[in-house]
CSV table of C-alpha atoms in Angstrom, one decimal:
chain,number,residue,atom,x,y,z
N,1,MET,CA,-15.1,10.7,8.8
N,2,THR,CA,-18.0,8.7,7.3
N,3,ARG,CA,-18.4,7.4,3.8
N,4,GLN,CA,-21.0,10.1,3.1
N,5,GLN,CA,-18.7,12.8,4.5
N,6,ILE,CA,-16.0,11.7,2.2
N,7,ILE,CA,-18.3,11.9,-0.8
N,8,ASP,CA,-19.4,15.4,0.2
N,9,ARG,CA,-15.8,16.5,0.6
N,10,VAL,CA,-14.9,15.1,-2.8
N,11,LYS,CA,-17.7,17.1,-4.4
N,12,ILE,CA,-16.6,20.3,-2.7
N,13,LYS,CA,-13.0,19.7,-3.9
N,14,MET,CA,-14.1,19.2,-7.5
N,15,GLU,CA,-16.3,22.2,-7.4
N,16,GLU,CA,-13.5,24.4,-5.9
N,17,VAL,CA,-11.1,23.7,-8.8
N,18,THR,CA,-13.6,24.1,-11.6
N,19,PRO,CA,-15.9,26.8,-12.6
N,20,PHE,CA,-17.8,23.6,-12.8
N,21,ASP,CA,-16.7,22.7,-16.3
N,22,GLU,CA,-19.9,22.5,-18.4
N,23,GLY,CA,-18.5,19.8,-20.7
N,24,LEU,CA,-17.6,17.6,-17.7
N,25,ALA,CA,-20.9,18.3,-16.0
N,26,VAL,CA,-22.8,17.2,-19.2
N,27,SER,CA,-20.7,14.1,-19.6
N,28,LEU,CA,-21.2,13.1,-16.0
N,29,SER,CA,-25.0,13.6,-16.1
N,30,ASP,CA,-25.4,12.0,-19.5
N,31,VAL,CA,-23.6,8.7,-18.6
N,32,LYS,CA,-24.8,8.0,-15.1
N,33,PRO,CA,-25.3,9.8,-11.8
N,34,PHE,CA,-22.3,11.9,-10.8
N,35,LEU,CA,-22.1,10.3,-7.3
N,36,SER,CA,-21.6,6.9,-8.7
N,37,TYR,CA,-18.2,8.0,-10.2
N,38,ILE,CA,-17.0,9.0,-6.7
N,39,GLU,CA,-18.3,5.8,-5.1
N,40,GLU,CA,-16.7,3.6,-7.8
N,41,ASN,CA,-13.3,5.2,-7.4
N,42,MET,CA,-13.3,5.2,-3.6
N,43,GLN,CA,-11.8,1.7,-3.0
N,44,ASN,CA,-9.1,1.9,-5.6
N,45,SER,CA,-8.1,5.4,-4.5
N,46,LEU,CA,-7.8,4.3,-0.9
N,47,ASP,CA,-5.7,1.3,-1.9
N,48,GLU,CA,-3.4,3.6,-3.9
N,49,LEU,CA,-3.1,6.1,-1.0
N,50,LEU,CA,-2.2,3.4,1.5
N,51,LEU,CA,0.5,2.2,-1.0
N,52,ILE,CA,2.1,5.6,-1.5
N,53,CYS,CA,1.7,7.5,1.8
N,54,PRO,CA,4.5,7.7,4.4
N,55,ILE,CA,4.5,4.4,6.3
N,56,HIS,CA,4.2,6.1,9.7
N,57,LEU,CA,0.7,7.2,8.8
N,58,THR,CA,-0.6,3.7,8.3
N,59,THR,CA,-1.9,1.3,11.0
N,60,PRO,CA,-0.1,-2.0,10.8
N,61,VAL,CA,-1.5,-5.4,11.6
N,62,ASN,CA,0.2,-8.7,12.2
N,63,ILE,CA,0.9,-11.1,9.3
N,64,PRO,CA,-0.5,-14.5,10.4
N,65,GLN,CA,2.1,-17.2,10.7
N,66,SER,CA,-0.4,-20.1,10.7
N,67,LYS,CA,-4.0,-20.8,9.6
N,68,SER,CA,-6.2,-23.6,10.8
N,69,GLY,CA,-3.2,-25.3,12.3
N,70,THR,CA,-1.2,-25.1,9.2
N,71,SER,CA,2.0,-23.1,9.2
N,72,LEU,CA,2.2,-20.2,6.6
N,73,PHE,CA,5.9,-19.8,7.3
N,74,THR,CA,8.3,-22.3,5.8
N,75,THR,CA,12.1,-22.4,5.8
N,76,THR,CA,14.9,-24.0,3.8
N,77,LEU,CA,18.5,-24.6,4.6
N,78,ASP,CA,20.7,-23.3,1.8
N,79,ASN,CA,24.5,-23.2,2.1
N,80,HIS,CA,24.4,-23.0,5.9
N,81,ARG,CA,21.9,-20.1,5.8
N,82,MET,CA,18.1,-20.2,6.2
N,83,VAL,CA,15.7,-18.9,3.6
N,84,GLY,CA,12.1,-18.3,4.5
N,85,SER,CA,8.8,-18.0,2.8
N,86,LEU,CA,5.7,-16.4,4.4
N,87,VAL,CA,2.3,-16.4,2.8
N,88,ILE,CA,0.7,-13.0,2.8
N,89,PRO,CA,-3.0,-12.2,3.5
N,90,THR,CA,-5.4,-11.5,0.6
N,91,ASP,CA,-5.9,-8.0,1.9
N,92,PHE,CA,-2.2,-7.2,1.8
N,93,ILE,CA,-1.5,-3.7,0.5
N,94,ARG,CA,2.2,-3.3,1.5
N,95,LEU,CA,4.8,-4.4,4.0
N,96,HIS,CA,5.1,-2.4,7.1
N,97,THR,CA,7.9,-4.1,9.1
N,98,PHE,CA,9.6,-7.5,8.9
N,99,LYS,CA,12.4,-8.7,11.1
N,100,MET,CA,14.0,-12.1,12.0
N,101,SER,CA,15.5,-12.4,15.4
N,102,SER,CA,19.0,-12.8,14.0
N,103,TRP,CA,18.8,-9.7,11.9
N,104,GLU,CA,20.5,-6.5,12.9
N,105,ARG,CA,17.8,-4.3,11.4
N,106,PRO,CA,14.2,-4.7,10.1
N,107,VAL,CA,13.1,-4.4,6.5
N,108,ASN,CA,10.3,-2.0,5.6
N,109,ARG,CA,10.4,-2.1,1.8
N,110,PRO,CA,10.5,-5.4,0.0
N,111,ILE,CA,12.0,-5.7,-3.4
N,112,SER,CA,10.1,-7.1,-6.4
N,113,ILE,CA,11.2,-10.1,-8.4
N,114,GLU,CA,11.8,-7.8,-11.3
N,115,ASN,CA,14.4,-5.9,-9.2
N,116,PRO,CA,18.0,-6.8,-10.4
N,117,GLU,CA,18.8,-7.4,-6.7
N,118,TYR,CA,16.4,-10.3,-6.7
N,119,LYS,CA,18.8,-12.4,-8.8
N,120,ASN,CA,21.5,-11.9,-6.2
N,121,GLN,CA,19.4,-13.8,-3.6
N,122,PHE,CA,20.3,-17.0,-5.4
N,123,ASN,CA,24.1,-16.3,-5.0
N,124,ARG,CA,25.4,-17.2,-1.5
N,125,TRP,CA,27.9,-14.3,-1.7
N,126,GLY,CA,25.5,-11.7,-2.9
N,127,ARG,CA,22.3,-12.4,-1.0
N,128,GLY,CA,20.9,-10.8,2.0
N,129,GLY,CA,22.0,-11.7,5.5
N,130,ASN,CA,21.9,-10.6,9.1
N,131,ALA,CA,23.5,-7.2,8.4
N,132,LYS,CA,21.7,-6.4,5.2
N,133,PRO,CA,18.5,-8.5,5.1
N,134,ILE,CA,16.3,-8.7,2.0
N,135,VAL,CA,12.6,-9.4,1.7
N,136,ALA,CA,11.2,-10.0,-1.8
N,137,LYS,CA,7.5,-9.9,-2.6
N,138,ASN,CA,6.7,-12.8,-5.0
N,139,SER,CA,3.0,-13.0,-5.9
N,140,THR,CA,1.3,-14.3,-2.7
N,141,LYS,CA,4.3,-14.7,-0.5
N,142,LEU,CA,7.3,-12.9,1.0
N,143,GLU,CA,10.7,-14.5,0.4
N,144,ILE,CA,13.1,-13.9,3.3
N,145,TYR,CA,16.9,-13.8,2.7
N,146,THR,CA,18.6,-15.0,4.9
N,147,PHE,CA,18.9,-15.7,8.6
N,148,ASP,CA,20.5,-18.0,11.2
N,149,GLN,CA,19.3,-21.5,11.9
N,150,GLY,CA,17.0,-21.3,14.9
N,151,ALA,CA,16.1,-17.7,14.3
N,152,THR,CA,12.4,-16.8,14.6
N,153,ILE,CA,10.1,-14.1,13.2
N,154,GLN,CA,10.4,-11.2,15.6
N,155,THR,CA,8.2,-8.7,13.8
N,156,ALA,CA,5.8,-9.3,10.8
N,157,LEU,CA,3.5,-6.4,10.1
N,158,TYR,CA,1.6,-5.3,7.0
N,159,VAL,CA,-0.8,-2.6,5.9
N,160,ALA,CA,-4.2,-4.1,5.2
N,161,ARG,CA,-6.8,-3.0,2.7
N,162,ILE,CA,-9.5,-0.9,4.4
N,163,ASP,CA,-12.9,-1.8,3.0
N,164,THR,CA,-14.7,1.4,2.0
N,165,GLN,CA,-18.0,-0.2,2.7
N,166,ASP,CA,-17.1,-0.3,6.4
N,167,ASN,CA,-16.0,2.3,8.9
N,168,PHE,CA,-12.8,4.1,7.8
N,169,ASP,CA,-10.4,3.1,10.6
N,170,MET,CA,-7.3,5.0,9.6
N,171,ASN,CA,-5.2,8.0,10.5
N,172,GLU,CA,-7.2,11.2,10.3
N,173,LYS,CA,-4.4,12.9,8.3
N,174,LEU,CA,-5.2,10.6,5.4
N,175,PHE,CA,-8.8,11.7,4.8
N,176,ASP,CA,-8.1,15.0,3.0
N,177,PRO,CA,-5.5,13.5,0.5
N,178,LEU,CA,-7.9,10.6,0.0
N,179,CYS,CA,-10.6,13.0,-1.1
N,180,SER,CA,-8.1,14.7,-3.4
N,181,LEU,CA,-7.1,11.4,-4.9
N,182,ILE,CA,-10.7,10.3,-5.5
N,183,ALA,CA,-11.4,13.6,-7.2
N,184,ALA,CA,-8.2,13.2,-9.3
N,185,ASN,CA,-9.3,9.7,-10.5
N,186,VAL,CA,-12.8,10.9,-11.4
N,187,PHE,CA,-11.4,13.9,-13.3
N,188,GLY,CA,-9.0,11.5,-15.0
N,189,ILE,CA,-11.9,9.4,-16.4
N,190,PHE,CA,-13.0,12.4,-18.5
N,191,GLY,CA,-9.5,13.7,-19.3
N,192,SER,CA,-10.0,16.9,-17.3
N,193,PRO,CA,-6.9,19.0,-16.7
N,194,GLN,CA,-8.1,19.5,-13.1
N,195,GLN,CA,-6.8,16.0,-12.4
N,196,LYS,CA,-3.3,17.5,-12.2
N,197,VAL,CA,-4.4,20.0,-9.6
N,198,MET,CA,-5.8,17.2,-7.3
N,199,LEU,CA,-2.7,15.0,-7.8
N,200,GLN,CA,-0.5,18.0,-6.8
N,201,GLU,CA,-2.4,18.3,-3.6
N,202,VAL,CA,-1.7,14.6,-2.8
N,203,ASP,CA,2.0,15.0,-3.7
N,204,ASN,CA,2.3,18.1,-1.5
N,205,PHE,CA,0.7,16.2,1.4
N,206,ILE,CA,3.1,13.3,1.0
N,207,LYS,CA,6.2,15.6,0.8
N,208,SER,CA,5.0,17.5,3.9
N,209,GLU,CA,4.9,14.2,5.9
N,210,LEU,CA,8.3,12.9,4.9
């Protein structure tokens, strides 16, 4: 689906759920061209969808471990266990899969530094390990707890931002909920109750794919 096809589909969705609300139509035409609202909400809507959609619908790419000869992955020995830090790319949307070679299972969802579990990573008895590893997202890096000395990164995948100015290289199943989400965000600018209708479409899609 092209950028123009997405714009056209959003327009259809908005018209389908409104007997096109005269107040909304007037507001849109008075402020600026209607299409500009769709275009301006396309990138943030796609970012949001990639963040909330089921992970199996995303297309992962490798997290680089070095750049221009400089390692982006550093390790520290702490109480006989290794703690790692990996710089994340600037187009990082979410983690897809991360696994150290000594881990028994991969991590798909990192914790935030606000999560109470994060404090446990500084306690040798409560932090993550081979059986229950923990990855924390801290600003521009992933903190990795913990792994054996000599272990290496086995898998490091992330979901990258898709530039809406380029071709939409993504799972075809995501196009319809993307259009619904764009419509919801445009409706939301004007406080239209139809925003809830569009958000419900997105929610129904996500539940159907779980």
